[in-house]
XYZ file of C-alpha atoms in Angstrom:
461
model
C 219.180 43.045 45.302
C 220.055 39.872 47.390
C 220.021 40.021 51.051
C 223.296 39.778 52.891
C 223.451 38.188 56.387
C 224.968 40.237 59.235
C 227.610 37.743 59.879
C 228.759 38.037 56.269
C 228.704 41.863 56.467
C 230.830 41.701 59.707
C 233.174 39.412 58.063
C 233.698 41.411 54.751
C 236.973 42.036 53.492
C 236.219 45.217 51.583
C 233.598 47.937 51.658
C 230.438 47.776 49.499
C 228.465 50.580 47.773
C 225.298 48.532 47.881
C 224.160 46.059 50.564
C 220.726 44.999 51.815
C 220.290 43.813 55.355
C 217.056 42.426 56.923
C 216.606 41.634 60.551
C 215.159 42.794 64.027
C 216.096 45.990 65.815
C 217.926 45.526 69.228
C 218.221 49.219 70.011
C 217.953 52.758 68.417
C 219.733 55.831 69.662
C 218.676 59.221 68.219
C 221.004 62.195 67.804
C 220.230 65.497 66.210
C 221.168 64.781 62.566
C 220.990 60.908 62.672
C 220.012 57.635 64.495
C 222.132 54.739 65.385
C 220.258 51.302 64.822
C 221.705 48.073 66.137
C 220.481 45.423 63.708
C 220.646 41.625 64.376
C 219.299 38.739 62.141
C 220.458 35.832 64.343
C 223.280 34.857 62.019
C 225.971 35.821 64.509
C 226.353 36.960 68.162
C 227.230 40.511 67.209
C 224.748 42.723 65.469
C 225.685 45.543 63.068
C 225.444 49.313 63.491
C 223.334 51.153 60.969
C 223.421 54.936 60.566
C 220.285 56.495 59.381
C 220.724 60.230 58.497
C 217.794 62.669 59.213
C 218.037 63.706 55.478
C 216.723 60.295 54.423
C 213.141 60.441 52.871
C 212.032 57.680 55.181
C 213.290 59.458 58.400
C 209.844 60.670 59.274
C 209.056 57.024 60.108
C 212.109 56.451 62.436
C 209.881 56.298 65.464
C 208.590 52.952 64.076
C 212.102 51.594 64.229
C 211.670 50.266 67.791
C 213.236 47.406 69.738
C 211.771 44.198 68.266
C 210.596 45.609 64.932
C 211.780 43.916 61.759
C 213.359 46.220 59.104
C 214.973 46.089 55.759
C 218.070 48.358 55.262
C 219.530 49.404 51.906
C 222.864 51.110 52.070
C 226.646 51.141 51.907
C 229.002 49.038 54.009
C 231.762 51.347 55.278
C 234.734 51.205 57.654
C 233.362 52.067 61.194
C 234.503 55.224 62.918
C 233.419 53.729 66.258
C 235.494 51.432 68.588
C 234.967 47.607 68.740
C 233.483 47.107 65.248
C 235.193 46.913 61.807
C 232.172 47.735 59.613
C 228.983 49.773 59.726
C 226.269 50.459 57.368
C 225.111 53.927 56.108
C 221.435 53.644 55.198
C 220.223 54.932 51.871
C 216.714 53.795 52.720
C 214.874 51.705 55.368
C 211.588 49.998 55.444
C 209.772 48.773 58.548
C 208.611 45.272 57.714
C 206.863 44.362 60.991
C 206.248 46.887 63.841
C 206.680 46.130 67.532
C 204.999 48.267 70.158
C 206.006 49.016 73.789
C 204.562 45.843 74.983
C 207.451 43.803 73.237
C 208.774 41.809 76.276
C 212.545 41.858 75.345
C 213.303 45.490 75.929
C 216.937 46.439 76.624
C 217.281 45.308 80.230
C 218.159 42.113 82.158
C 215.653 39.292 82.284
C 215.471 36.206 84.487
C 215.755 32.750 82.986
C 212.224 31.891 84.369
C 210.688 34.928 82.734
C 212.377 33.950 79.511
C 210.983 30.443 79.681
C 207.508 31.852 79.729
C 208.143 33.568 76.365
C 209.992 30.652 74.737
C 208.533 31.932 71.317
C 210.563 35.187 71.649
C 213.566 34.204 73.807
C 215.715 33.045 70.782
C 216.020 36.741 69.944
C 217.853 37.371 73.242
C 221.678 37.414 73.333
C 221.754 34.388 75.606
C 219.346 31.993 73.646
C 220.403 33.082 70.251
C 223.969 32.008 71.325
C 222.678 28.708 72.926
C 220.706 27.719 69.802
C 223.519 28.550 67.354
C 225.799 26.267 69.430
C 223.103 23.629 69.453
C 222.992 23.790 65.659
C 226.787 23.540 65.235
C 227.030 20.816 67.798
C 224.526 18.741 65.928
C 226.393 19.191 62.699
C 229.577 18.185 64.437
C 228.027 14.945 65.772
C 227.329 13.819 62.135
C 230.900 14.958 61.042
C 232.591 12.912 63.870
C 230.725 9.765 63.026
C 230.653 9.993 59.192
C 234.354 10.663 59.131
C 234.838 7.415 61.140
C 232.786 5.334 58.605
C 229.634 5.048 60.920
C 226.313 4.756 59.134
C 223.468 7.031 60.470
C 220.416 4.854 61.265
C 216.872 6.142 61.877
C 215.455 4.036 64.665
C 211.585 4.040 65.487
C 210.090 6.599 67.735
C 207.098 4.287 68.441
C 208.105 1.050 70.065
C 206.859 -1.979 71.907
C 210.073 -2.567 73.755
C 211.354 -0.976 76.951
C 215.107 -0.818 76.523
C 215.993 0.341 79.998
C 213.290 -1.607 81.835
C 212.356 1.294 84.109
C 208.860 1.337 82.909
C 208.743 5.146 82.670
C 207.347 5.286 79.067
C 204.611 7.382 77.333
C 201.870 5.296 75.900
C 200.888 5.656 72.302
C 197.227 4.812 71.648
C 194.265 5.721 69.470
C 191.824 3.914 71.890
C 189.010 6.156 73.301
C 190.263 6.926 76.881
C 186.608 7.474 78.189
C 185.427 4.106 76.648
C 188.253 1.679 75.709
C 187.468 -1.789 74.420
C 187.601 -4.524 77.124
C 188.524 -8.180 77.009
C 186.021 -10.780 78.521
C 188.270 -10.576 81.700
C 187.692 -6.706 81.936
C 191.206 -5.616 80.876
C 191.828 -3.108 78.059
C 191.849 -4.938 74.789
C 194.875 -3.644 73.091
C 194.433 -5.934 70.103
C 191.931 -3.320 69.015
C 194.398 -0.484 69.325
C 196.191 0.977 66.249
C 199.236 -1.283 66.477
C 197.186 -4.277 67.961
C 199.421 -4.251 71.177
C 200.679 -1.699 73.851
C 203.184 0.787 72.323
C 205.156 3.703 73.580
C 207.366 6.535 72.738
C 210.972 5.235 72.715
C 213.497 5.730 75.628
C 216.370 4.712 73.284
C 217.193 3.535 69.966
C 219.898 1.144 71.098
C 218.312 -2.246 70.671
C 217.485 -1.434 67.030
C 221.011 0.161 66.597
C 222.419 -3.353 67.687
C 220.494 -4.940 64.817
C 222.177 -2.619 62.226
C 225.614 -2.886 63.910
C 225.359 -6.635 63.494
C 225.127 -6.005 59.743
C 226.908 -2.654 58.904
C 229.564 -2.894 61.789
C 229.482 0.731 62.953
C 226.281 2.712 63.188
C 224.825 5.662 65.200
C 221.515 7.089 65.921
C 220.630 10.733 66.705
C 217.107 11.529 67.606
C 214.422 12.463 70.079
C 213.843 10.076 73.110
C 211.177 10.265 75.856
C 210.992 9.370 79.539
C 207.831 9.706 81.491
C 209.758 10.224 84.718
C 208.236 12.758 87.114
C 211.555 14.451 87.814
C 211.920 18.191 88.184
C 215.732 18.496 88.393
C 217.809 20.758 86.285
C 219.122 17.658 84.302
C 216.017 15.981 83.323
C 213.404 16.550 80.617
C 210.541 14.258 79.342
C 211.680 14.844 75.658
C 215.381 15.116 74.839
C 217.821 14.067 72.110
C 220.264 11.168 72.283
C 223.229 10.103 70.283
C 223.769 6.452 70.386
C 226.726 4.765 68.459
C 226.850 0.853 68.345
C 230.042 -0.865 67.148
C 230.485 -4.638 66.182
C 233.622 -6.348 67.324
C 234.178 -3.871 70.082
C 234.674 -4.309 73.805
C 234.305 -1.920 76.749
C 237.734 -0.524 76.321
C 236.999 0.458 72.751
C 233.774 1.901 73.886
C 235.394 4.096 76.557
C 238.004 5.385 73.950
C 235.329 6.324 71.500
C 233.440 8.168 74.268
C 236.540 10.250 75.154
C 237.332 11.048 71.578
C 233.730 12.080 70.925
C 233.602 14.510 73.906
C 236.832 16.117 72.880
C 235.889 16.428 69.292
C 232.625 18.306 70.105
C 234.391 20.683 72.458
C 237.128 21.442 69.838
C 234.496 22.005 67.223
C 232.434 24.472 69.325
C 235.598 26.361 70.246
C 236.520 26.776 66.569
C 233.248 27.553 65.167
C 231.302 29.322 67.991
C 234.043 31.386 69.528
C 231.954 34.594 69.983
C 229.057 32.682 71.597
C 231.413 30.838 73.973
C 233.105 34.179 74.866
C 229.568 35.453 75.695
C 228.927 32.419 77.932
C 232.294 32.771 79.672
C 231.582 36.448 80.549
C 227.914 36.258 81.577
C 227.090 32.569 82.444
C 230.269 30.797 83.694
C 233.415 32.709 84.122
C 235.412 29.312 84.375
C 233.879 27.854 81.106
C 236.706 28.444 78.724
C 239.427 27.301 81.151
C 237.482 24.128 81.967
C 236.876 23.344 78.389
C 240.625 23.686 77.629
C 241.361 21.699 80.800
C 239.150 18.769 79.401
C 240.843 18.939 76.081
C 244.387 18.877 77.196
C 244.240 15.893 79.681
C 243.538 12.244 79.042
C 240.335 11.215 80.875
C 240.823 9.262 84.141
C 239.296 5.717 84.508
C 238.283 3.905 87.542
C 236.100 0.986 88.399
C 232.857 1.360 90.361
C 234.474 -0.470 93.278
C 237.520 1.874 93.321
C 235.044 4.900 93.086
C 232.974 3.659 96.149
C 236.189 3.356 98.062
C 237.250 6.918 97.168
C 233.872 8.315 98.201
C 234.020 6.445 101.576
C 237.558 7.686 102.188
C 236.820 11.269 101.343
C 235.714 12.337 104.780
C 232.634 13.907 103.292
C 229.190 13.782 104.895
C 226.947 12.785 102.107
C 223.152 13.420 101.718
C 222.875 9.875 100.308
C 224.914 7.155 101.981
C 227.751 5.545 99.842
C 227.084 1.757 99.695
C 228.458 -0.762 97.182
C 225.588 -1.995 95.123
C 223.588 1.305 95.148
C 223.486 3.841 92.398
C 225.824 6.749 92.701
C 224.038 10.075 93.103
C 224.812 13.340 91.537
C 226.748 14.612 94.542
C 228.948 11.491 94.276
C 229.590 11.766 90.479
C 230.390 15.439 90.795
C 232.723 14.920 93.654
C 234.740 12.317 91.583
C 234.954 14.589 88.533
C 235.324 17.993 90.091
C 237.190 17.361 93.412
C 239.025 13.954 93.416
C 240.054 13.579 89.684
C 239.499 17.245 88.808
C 238.854 16.135 85.258
C 236.272 13.862 83.385
C 236.337 10.336 84.664
C 234.887 7.081 83.136
C 233.696 4.741 85.983
C 233.293 1.184 84.709
C 232.365 -2.339 85.852
C 228.970 -1.517 87.713
C 227.098 -3.906 89.993
C 225.018 -6.280 87.809
C 221.875 -5.578 89.962
C 221.975 -1.919 88.762
C 222.072 -2.294 85.182
C 219.627 -3.267 82.313
C 219.442 -6.883 80.943
C 221.508 -6.338 77.724
C 224.945 -5.480 79.515
C 227.703 -8.103 79.341
C 228.240 -9.981 82.606
C 231.840 -10.011 83.742
C 233.727 -13.020 84.873
C 233.014 -12.207 88.523
C 229.452 -12.810 88.009
C 228.670 -9.673 90.224
C 229.528 -6.818 87.807
C 228.712 -5.931 84.217
C 230.942 -4.162 81.515
C 229.093 -0.959 81.872
C 230.670 2.634 81.957
C 229.580 6.065 82.753
C 231.441 9.170 81.690
C 231.334 11.930 84.436
C 232.255 15.458 83.646
C 232.743 18.409 85.968
C 229.668 20.599 86.421
C 227.231 18.171 85.122
C 227.904 14.620 86.415
C 226.940 11.799 84.033
C 227.093 12.810 80.363
C 227.465 9.326 78.726
C 226.316 5.890 79.725
C 227.289 2.717 77.809
C 228.344 -0.960 77.896
C 229.640 -3.892 76.144
C 226.464 -5.872 75.221
C 225.801 -9.406 76.207
C 226.565 -11.407 73.123
C 226.211 -14.958 74.726
C 222.753 -16.317 73.982
C 222.671 -18.496 77.323
C 223.706 -15.628 79.541
C 221.374 -13.119 77.754
C 218.437 -15.499 78.402
C 219.433 -15.777 82.093
C 219.616 -11.928 82.348
C 216.036 -11.545 80.796
C 214.593 -14.179 83.082
C 216.125 -12.234 86.092
C 214.554 -8.982 84.703
C 211.262 -10.825 84.238
C 211.260 -9.974 80.431
C 209.423 -12.142 78.023
C 211.633 -13.958 75.418
C 208.631 -13.819 72.979
C 208.638 -10.007 73.090
C 212.462 -9.932 72.293
C 212.670 -12.881 70.001
C 214.395 -10.727 67.204
C 216.837 -9.540 69.782
C 217.720 -13.150 70.774
C 218.136 -13.978 67.092
C 221.097 -11.578 66.805
C 222.798 -14.002 69.351
C 221.963 -17.129 67.468
C 223.033 -16.155 63.949
C 226.657 -14.924 63.702
C 226.858 -13.283 67.170
C 229.834 -10.951 67.797
C 231.128 -8.811 70.756
C 229.710 -5.473 70.410
C 229.369 -2.233 72.396
C 227.894 1.252 72.387
C 226.843 4.214 74.427
C 224.275 6.977 74.714
C 225.046 10.610 75.148
C 222.428 13.092 76.299
C 222.797 15.782 73.659
C 221.347 18.495 75.950
C 223.720 17.526 78.762
C 226.601 17.973 76.329
C 225.245 21.328 75.430
C 225.035 22.289 79.075
C 228.656 21.292 79.436
C 229.789 23.306 76.358
C 227.837 26.392 77.203
C 227.866 26.460 80.992
C 224.015 26.858 81.030
C 222.957 25.182 84.208
C 219.438 24.008 83.404
C 218.377 21.576 80.653
C 215.227 23.739 80.115
C 217.439 26.459 78.685
C 219.186 24.387 76.017
C 215.972 22.904 74.620
C 214.053 25.097 72.158
C 210.745 24.152 73.866
C 211.218 22.218 77.061
C 208.883 19.299 77.812
C 208.768 18.768 81.628
C 206.274 17.452 84.064
C 203.239 19.667 83.762
C 204.658 21.678 80.935
C 204.006 21.122 77.167
C 203.349 24.793 76.126
C 204.437 26.366 72.785
């Protein structure tokens, strides 16, 4: 007989005389004549109650039905006599597929997030992490739905690259050279011509430059894949390996870019509320009591927009004592971004037209010569969730920007070609997928929305 998933059993419209369930035991409670088993297979937040009568031929083995064990149940789906559940299963037989002894770490008690990170191979079986990764899966699906329904093409950009899109230099090197005895040039430098790709190469920090290539041919494209930053940062918002969503649009300016970012955030929230209601309910009870009201608040209001210059003015007039001074021309810190979103505007806000000196070479220079057509979308509880810009489409200005950032035109000849042959205004942005997950779930640390977090000093599992 074919297996039924727990979620389908819970959503059944009629009882069934024959059903097979397979999953893991959450708890077992014994009475005189029967045992209650809570079974969960990960398909839904709620498990299903199974009643195993003492008259079953297998009942002699009930002591092996322990928390963490995997079991197979054959039985009947019947209306539940208990409260809080519509259906339960009366077992005709059960089989222990895989035993779990008393050392199983996820016994029925509270566990700290730090402890659960140490058992990342088992934590998806917990309520919290089962919920997180179901939402992650649904949100990834919704990303594709959003763009595909708007005639964007999905582009797979390379993970191994020779270009540093952000110019920060915090990249992981990819090499097959012997680290103990690398080949040297006559001058004594490492001879990368003998490396696998015959040049220095790295793990990508962004697929944006390659996405621009495809936007200048297919009009609207997006990437969605892993990106890497060798940044020695131990904050709750940074990881060395994370996922980025990067749309790129030809014939688009900064206004169109900001509008798409707002539509995108709202679409993902709506989709999560519709398809992950039980998981979000759990987060709002046990992780962040204000989660659902905050998500509704974001959906119901248009996002605010203000220029970087206006934002600096707001921060300076706030009367706050900041840990980092607020100076025009400096990057805004997390405390500044969160103040704007959480206390001043009390909703998501898009800050645009940043100082030219703060931003990478590819951003379009505004008419004032001092700012670029860049934008950051800030949300309550997280800070920056999206960063984007209109790209510099003028060849002479792009060359000037590259010279200012000390970039070699020879290394970016193909990128310059896009401005020589049918150049068009174009714009795009990058969304950190994990930061969006943190916003939708209320989970406060990026390590807890990644299946296996890669952070400084940690690459276990």
